[in-house]
Short mmCIF file of C-alpha atoms and ligand atoms in Angstrom, two decimals:
data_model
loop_
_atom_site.label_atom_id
_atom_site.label_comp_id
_atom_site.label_asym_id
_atom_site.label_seq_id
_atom_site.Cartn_x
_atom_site.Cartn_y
_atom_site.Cartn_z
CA UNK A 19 4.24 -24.24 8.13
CA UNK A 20 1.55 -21.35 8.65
CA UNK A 21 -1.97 -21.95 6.67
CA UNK A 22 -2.78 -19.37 4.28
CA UNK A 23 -6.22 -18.85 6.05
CA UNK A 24 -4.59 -17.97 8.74
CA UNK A 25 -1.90 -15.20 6.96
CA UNK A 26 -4.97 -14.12 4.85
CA UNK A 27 -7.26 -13.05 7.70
CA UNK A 28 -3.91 -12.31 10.28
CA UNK A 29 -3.28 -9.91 7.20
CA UNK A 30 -4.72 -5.82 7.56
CA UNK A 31 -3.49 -2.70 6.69
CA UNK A 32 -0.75 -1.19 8.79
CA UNK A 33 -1.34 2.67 9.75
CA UNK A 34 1.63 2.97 11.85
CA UNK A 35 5.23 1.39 12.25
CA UNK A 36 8.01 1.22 14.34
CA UNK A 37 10.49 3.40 12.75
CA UNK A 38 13.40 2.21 13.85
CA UNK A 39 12.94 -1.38 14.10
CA UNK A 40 14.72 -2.32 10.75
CA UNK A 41 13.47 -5.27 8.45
CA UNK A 42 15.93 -7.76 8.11
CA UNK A 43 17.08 -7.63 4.39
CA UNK A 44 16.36 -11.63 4.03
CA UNK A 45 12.54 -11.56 5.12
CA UNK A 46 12.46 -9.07 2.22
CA UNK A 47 14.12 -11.38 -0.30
CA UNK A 48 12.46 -14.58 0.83
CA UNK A 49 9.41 -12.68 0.35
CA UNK A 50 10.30 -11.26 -3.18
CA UNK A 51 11.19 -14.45 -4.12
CA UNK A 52 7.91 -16.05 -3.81
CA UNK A 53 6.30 -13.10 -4.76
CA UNK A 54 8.11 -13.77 -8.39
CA UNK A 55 5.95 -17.34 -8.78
CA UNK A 56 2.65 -14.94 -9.03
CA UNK A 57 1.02 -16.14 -12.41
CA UNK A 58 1.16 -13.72 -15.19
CA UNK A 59 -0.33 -13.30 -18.64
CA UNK A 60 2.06 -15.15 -21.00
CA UNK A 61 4.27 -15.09 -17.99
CA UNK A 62 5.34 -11.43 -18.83
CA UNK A 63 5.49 -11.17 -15.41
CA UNK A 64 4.87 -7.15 -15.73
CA UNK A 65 5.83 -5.99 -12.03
CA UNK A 66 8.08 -3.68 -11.87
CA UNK A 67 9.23 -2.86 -8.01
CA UNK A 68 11.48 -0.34 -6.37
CA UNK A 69 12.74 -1.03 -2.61
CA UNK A 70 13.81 1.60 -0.80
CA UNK A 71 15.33 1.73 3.02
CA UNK A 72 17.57 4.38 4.90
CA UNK A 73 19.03 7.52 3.38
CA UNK A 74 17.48 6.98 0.49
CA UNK A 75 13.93 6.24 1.51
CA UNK A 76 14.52 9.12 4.02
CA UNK A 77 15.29 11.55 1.11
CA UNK A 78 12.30 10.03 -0.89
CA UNK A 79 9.82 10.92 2.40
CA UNK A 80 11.33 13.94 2.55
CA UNK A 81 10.34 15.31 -0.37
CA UNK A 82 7.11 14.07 -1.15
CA UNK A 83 5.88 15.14 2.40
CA UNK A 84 7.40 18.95 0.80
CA UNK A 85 5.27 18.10 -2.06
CA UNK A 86 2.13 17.08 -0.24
CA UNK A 87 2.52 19.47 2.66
CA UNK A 88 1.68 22.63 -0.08
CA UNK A 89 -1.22 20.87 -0.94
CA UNK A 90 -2.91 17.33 -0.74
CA UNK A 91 -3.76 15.33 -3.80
CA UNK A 92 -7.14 15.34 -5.32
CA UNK A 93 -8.89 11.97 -4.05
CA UNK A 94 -9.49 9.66 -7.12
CA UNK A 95 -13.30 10.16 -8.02
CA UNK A 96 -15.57 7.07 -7.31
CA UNK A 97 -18.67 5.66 -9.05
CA UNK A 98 -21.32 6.66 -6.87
CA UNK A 99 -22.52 3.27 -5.84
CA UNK A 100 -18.91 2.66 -4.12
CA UNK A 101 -19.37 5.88 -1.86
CA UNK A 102 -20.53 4.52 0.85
CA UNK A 103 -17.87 1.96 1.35
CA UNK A 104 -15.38 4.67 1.37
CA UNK A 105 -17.14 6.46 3.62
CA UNK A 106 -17.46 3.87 6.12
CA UNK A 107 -14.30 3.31 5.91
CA UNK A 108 -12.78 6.93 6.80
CA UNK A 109 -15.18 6.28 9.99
CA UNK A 110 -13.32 3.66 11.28
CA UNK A 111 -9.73 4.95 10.29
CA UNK A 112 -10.08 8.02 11.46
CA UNK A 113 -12.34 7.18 14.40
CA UNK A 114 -9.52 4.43 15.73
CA UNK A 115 -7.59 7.73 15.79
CA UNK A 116 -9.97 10.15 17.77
CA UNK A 117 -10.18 12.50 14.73
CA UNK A 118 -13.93 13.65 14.34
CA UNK A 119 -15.66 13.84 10.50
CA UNK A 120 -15.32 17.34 10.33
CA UNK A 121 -12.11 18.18 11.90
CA UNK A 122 -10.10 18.80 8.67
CA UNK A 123 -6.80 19.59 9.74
CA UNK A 124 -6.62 16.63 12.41
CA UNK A 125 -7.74 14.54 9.47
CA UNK A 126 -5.03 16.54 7.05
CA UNK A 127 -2.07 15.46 9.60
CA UNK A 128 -3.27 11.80 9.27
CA UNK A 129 -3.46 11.54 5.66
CA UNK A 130 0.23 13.11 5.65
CA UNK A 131 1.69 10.23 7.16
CA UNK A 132 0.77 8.72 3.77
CA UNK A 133 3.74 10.35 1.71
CA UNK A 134 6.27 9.08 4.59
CA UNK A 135 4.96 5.58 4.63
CA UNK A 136 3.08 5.97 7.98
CA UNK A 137 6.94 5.58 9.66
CA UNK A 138 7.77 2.29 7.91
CA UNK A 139 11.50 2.08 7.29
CA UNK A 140 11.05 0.08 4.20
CA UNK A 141 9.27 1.77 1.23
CA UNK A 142 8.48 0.67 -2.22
CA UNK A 143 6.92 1.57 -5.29
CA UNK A 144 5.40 -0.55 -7.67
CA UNK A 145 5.11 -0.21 -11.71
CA UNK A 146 4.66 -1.27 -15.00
CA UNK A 147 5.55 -0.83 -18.21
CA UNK A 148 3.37 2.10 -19.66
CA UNK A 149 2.46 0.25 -22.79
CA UNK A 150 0.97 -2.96 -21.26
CA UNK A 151 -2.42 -2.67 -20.33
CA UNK A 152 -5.62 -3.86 -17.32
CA UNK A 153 -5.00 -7.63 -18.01
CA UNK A 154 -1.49 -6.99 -16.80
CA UNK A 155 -1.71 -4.76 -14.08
CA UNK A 156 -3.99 -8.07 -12.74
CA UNK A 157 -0.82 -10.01 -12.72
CA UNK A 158 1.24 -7.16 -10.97
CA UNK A 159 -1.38 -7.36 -8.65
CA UNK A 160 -1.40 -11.09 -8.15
CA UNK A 161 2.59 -10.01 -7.12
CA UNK A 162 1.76 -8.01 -5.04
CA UNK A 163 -0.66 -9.65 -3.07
CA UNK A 164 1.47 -13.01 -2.83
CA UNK A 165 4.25 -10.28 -1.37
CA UNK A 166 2.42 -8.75 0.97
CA UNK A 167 1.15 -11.87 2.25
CA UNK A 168 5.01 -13.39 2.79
CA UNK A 169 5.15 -10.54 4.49
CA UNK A 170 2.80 -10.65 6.89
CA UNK A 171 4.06 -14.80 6.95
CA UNK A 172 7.11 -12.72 8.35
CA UNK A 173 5.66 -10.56 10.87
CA UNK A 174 5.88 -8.42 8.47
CA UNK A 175 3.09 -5.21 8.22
CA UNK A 176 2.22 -3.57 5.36
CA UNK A 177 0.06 -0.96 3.93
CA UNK A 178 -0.45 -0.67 -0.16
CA UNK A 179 -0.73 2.76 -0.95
CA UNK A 180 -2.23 4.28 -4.26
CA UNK A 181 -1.41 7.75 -2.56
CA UNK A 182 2.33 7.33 -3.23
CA UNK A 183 1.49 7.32 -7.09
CA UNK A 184 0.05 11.29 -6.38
CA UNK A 185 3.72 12.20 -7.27
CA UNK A 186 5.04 10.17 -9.81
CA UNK A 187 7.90 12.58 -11.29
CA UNK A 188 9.67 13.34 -7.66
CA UNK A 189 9.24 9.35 -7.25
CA UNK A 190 11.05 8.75 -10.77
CA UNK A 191 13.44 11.26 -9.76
CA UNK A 192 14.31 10.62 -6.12
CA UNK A 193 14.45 6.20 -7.13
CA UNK A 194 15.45 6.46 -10.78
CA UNK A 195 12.75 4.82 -11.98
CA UNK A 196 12.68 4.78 -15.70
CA UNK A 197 10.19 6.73 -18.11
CA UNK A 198 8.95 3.93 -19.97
CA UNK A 199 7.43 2.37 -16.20
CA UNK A 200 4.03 3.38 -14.67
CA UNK A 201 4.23 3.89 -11.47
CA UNK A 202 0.59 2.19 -9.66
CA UNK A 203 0.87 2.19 -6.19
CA UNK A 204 3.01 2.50 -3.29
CA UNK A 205 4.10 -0.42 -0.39
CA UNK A 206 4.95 0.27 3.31
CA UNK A 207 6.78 -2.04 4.63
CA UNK A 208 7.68 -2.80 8.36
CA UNK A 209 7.03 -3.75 11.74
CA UNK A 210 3.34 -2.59 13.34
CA UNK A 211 3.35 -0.38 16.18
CA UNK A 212 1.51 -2.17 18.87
CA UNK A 213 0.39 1.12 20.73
CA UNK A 214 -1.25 2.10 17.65
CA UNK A 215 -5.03 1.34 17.64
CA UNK A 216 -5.78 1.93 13.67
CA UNK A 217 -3.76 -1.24 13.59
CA UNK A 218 -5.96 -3.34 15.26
CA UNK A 219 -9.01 -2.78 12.51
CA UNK A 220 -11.19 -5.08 10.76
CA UNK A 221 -12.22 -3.78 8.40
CA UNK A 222 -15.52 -5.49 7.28
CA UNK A 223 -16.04 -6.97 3.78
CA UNK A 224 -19.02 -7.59 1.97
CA UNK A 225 -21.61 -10.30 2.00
CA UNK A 226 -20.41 -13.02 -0.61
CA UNK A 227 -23.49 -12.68 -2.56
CA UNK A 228 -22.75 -9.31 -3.15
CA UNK A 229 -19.36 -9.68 -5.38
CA UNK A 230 -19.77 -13.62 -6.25
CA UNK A 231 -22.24 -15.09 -8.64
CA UNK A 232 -22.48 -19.17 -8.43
CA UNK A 233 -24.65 -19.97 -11.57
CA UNK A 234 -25.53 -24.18 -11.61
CA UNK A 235 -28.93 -24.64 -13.03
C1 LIG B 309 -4.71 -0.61 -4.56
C2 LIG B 309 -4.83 -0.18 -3.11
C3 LIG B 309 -4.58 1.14 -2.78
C4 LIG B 309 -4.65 1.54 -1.44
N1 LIG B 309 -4.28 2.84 -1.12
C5 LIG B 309 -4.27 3.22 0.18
C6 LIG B 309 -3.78 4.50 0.53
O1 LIG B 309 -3.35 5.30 -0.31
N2 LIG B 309 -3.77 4.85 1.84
C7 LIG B 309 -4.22 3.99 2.83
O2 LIG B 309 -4.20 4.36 4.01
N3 LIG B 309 -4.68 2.75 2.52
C8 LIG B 309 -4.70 2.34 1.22
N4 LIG B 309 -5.10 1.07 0.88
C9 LIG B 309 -5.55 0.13 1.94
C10 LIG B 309 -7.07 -0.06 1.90
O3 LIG B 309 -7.72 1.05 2.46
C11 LIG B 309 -7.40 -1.37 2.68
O4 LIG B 309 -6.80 -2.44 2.02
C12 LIG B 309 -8.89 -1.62 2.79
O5 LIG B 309 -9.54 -0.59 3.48
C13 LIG B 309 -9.17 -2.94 3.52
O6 LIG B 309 -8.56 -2.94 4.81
P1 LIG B 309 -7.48 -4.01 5.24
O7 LIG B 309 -6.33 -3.94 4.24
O8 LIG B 309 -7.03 -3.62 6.61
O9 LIG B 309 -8.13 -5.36 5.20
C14 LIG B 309 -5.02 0.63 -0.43
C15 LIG B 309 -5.28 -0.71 -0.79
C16 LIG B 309 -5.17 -1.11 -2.11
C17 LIG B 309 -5.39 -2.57 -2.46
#
């Protein structure tokens, strides 16, 4: 059996897939299985998730890369403190790719591959019923981490993606996802492509004492 501190820390964020290496439809239900024992409040168990693969993920890329191509989304605006972070981390993205801070359209190309799931062949988009609130998008997210981490127990890569949510109606349309769902974030899903070099990033985190308060005395 793998250790989890080993999956946790093998785990990163995968810029790049093999597009035609397909993902065996059982690694995806193993993985959606235990994903489903993520704790929930009152075991509401509020994720909603929609998996696409082949002509109909390719029709789904299709048009949100029309959709994005006119004109990319408006980044979601940060507190200032969190800035920097963001910053940093466009550095190192786009600096594994040999785009420079200023060069707009190589960075424009890059940010494109968003809306066709950086290549993966398995896309999904995950949601929640629009009347349920943060507590509950906390236990979606507990889902979604515990899937994307039997995932990458698979072999798996895998990139959550808040930029899929930039177009939620030609999502609903194109996956028949219902009115009453939010949709929160997208999921690539696939194999890594080794010659890629934003794959290899670690990307730092903070210093404990930064995000965790022990209080004993
Ligand atoms: C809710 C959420 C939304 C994200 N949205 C995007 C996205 O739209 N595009 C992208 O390239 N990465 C996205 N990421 C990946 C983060 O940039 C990444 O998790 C973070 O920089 C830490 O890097 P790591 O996952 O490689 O450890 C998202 C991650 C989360 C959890």
């Amino acid at each position: 059996m793998t250790e989890l501190g080993d999956v946790v820390r093998g785990r990163r964020s995968t810029r790049m897939f093999l597009r035609d290496k397909a993902v065996p439809r059982e690694l995806l239900d193993e993985a959606v299985s235990l994903a489903m024992r993520a704790p929930s409040n009152s075991n509401i168990q509020p994720w909603r998730i929609f998996i696409t693969s082949g002509p109909r993920r390719d029709r789904l890329v299709e048009a949100l890369l029309e959709e994005a191509s006119v004109e990319l989304p408006v980044t979601t605006g940060l507190p200032e403190a969190f800035l920097p972070l963001r910053r940093d981390l466009g550095a190192l993205v786009y600096g594994s790719m040999g785009i420079r801070r200023h060069d707009a359209e190589a960075r424009r190309m890059a940010q494109l591959r968003n809306w066709e799931f950086f290549r993966a062949p398995v896309g999904a988009v995950v949601c929640m019923h629009r009347d349920l609130g943060p507590v509950d998008s906390l236990g979606v997210g507990m889902f979604l981490q515990t899937l994307v981490l039997a995932l990458t127990e698979r072999g798996l890569g895998t990139c959550v993606q808040v930029s899929i949510a930039a177009y939620p109606e030609t999502l609903r349309e194109q996956l028949d996802i219902p009115d009453e769902l939010t949709v929160l974030c997208g999921l690539a899903i696939g194999y890594p492509d080794p010659t890629f070099p934003g794959n290899y990033l670690a990307v730092p985190r903070n210093p404990v004492e930064n995000n965790v308060v022990f209080l004993d005395s």
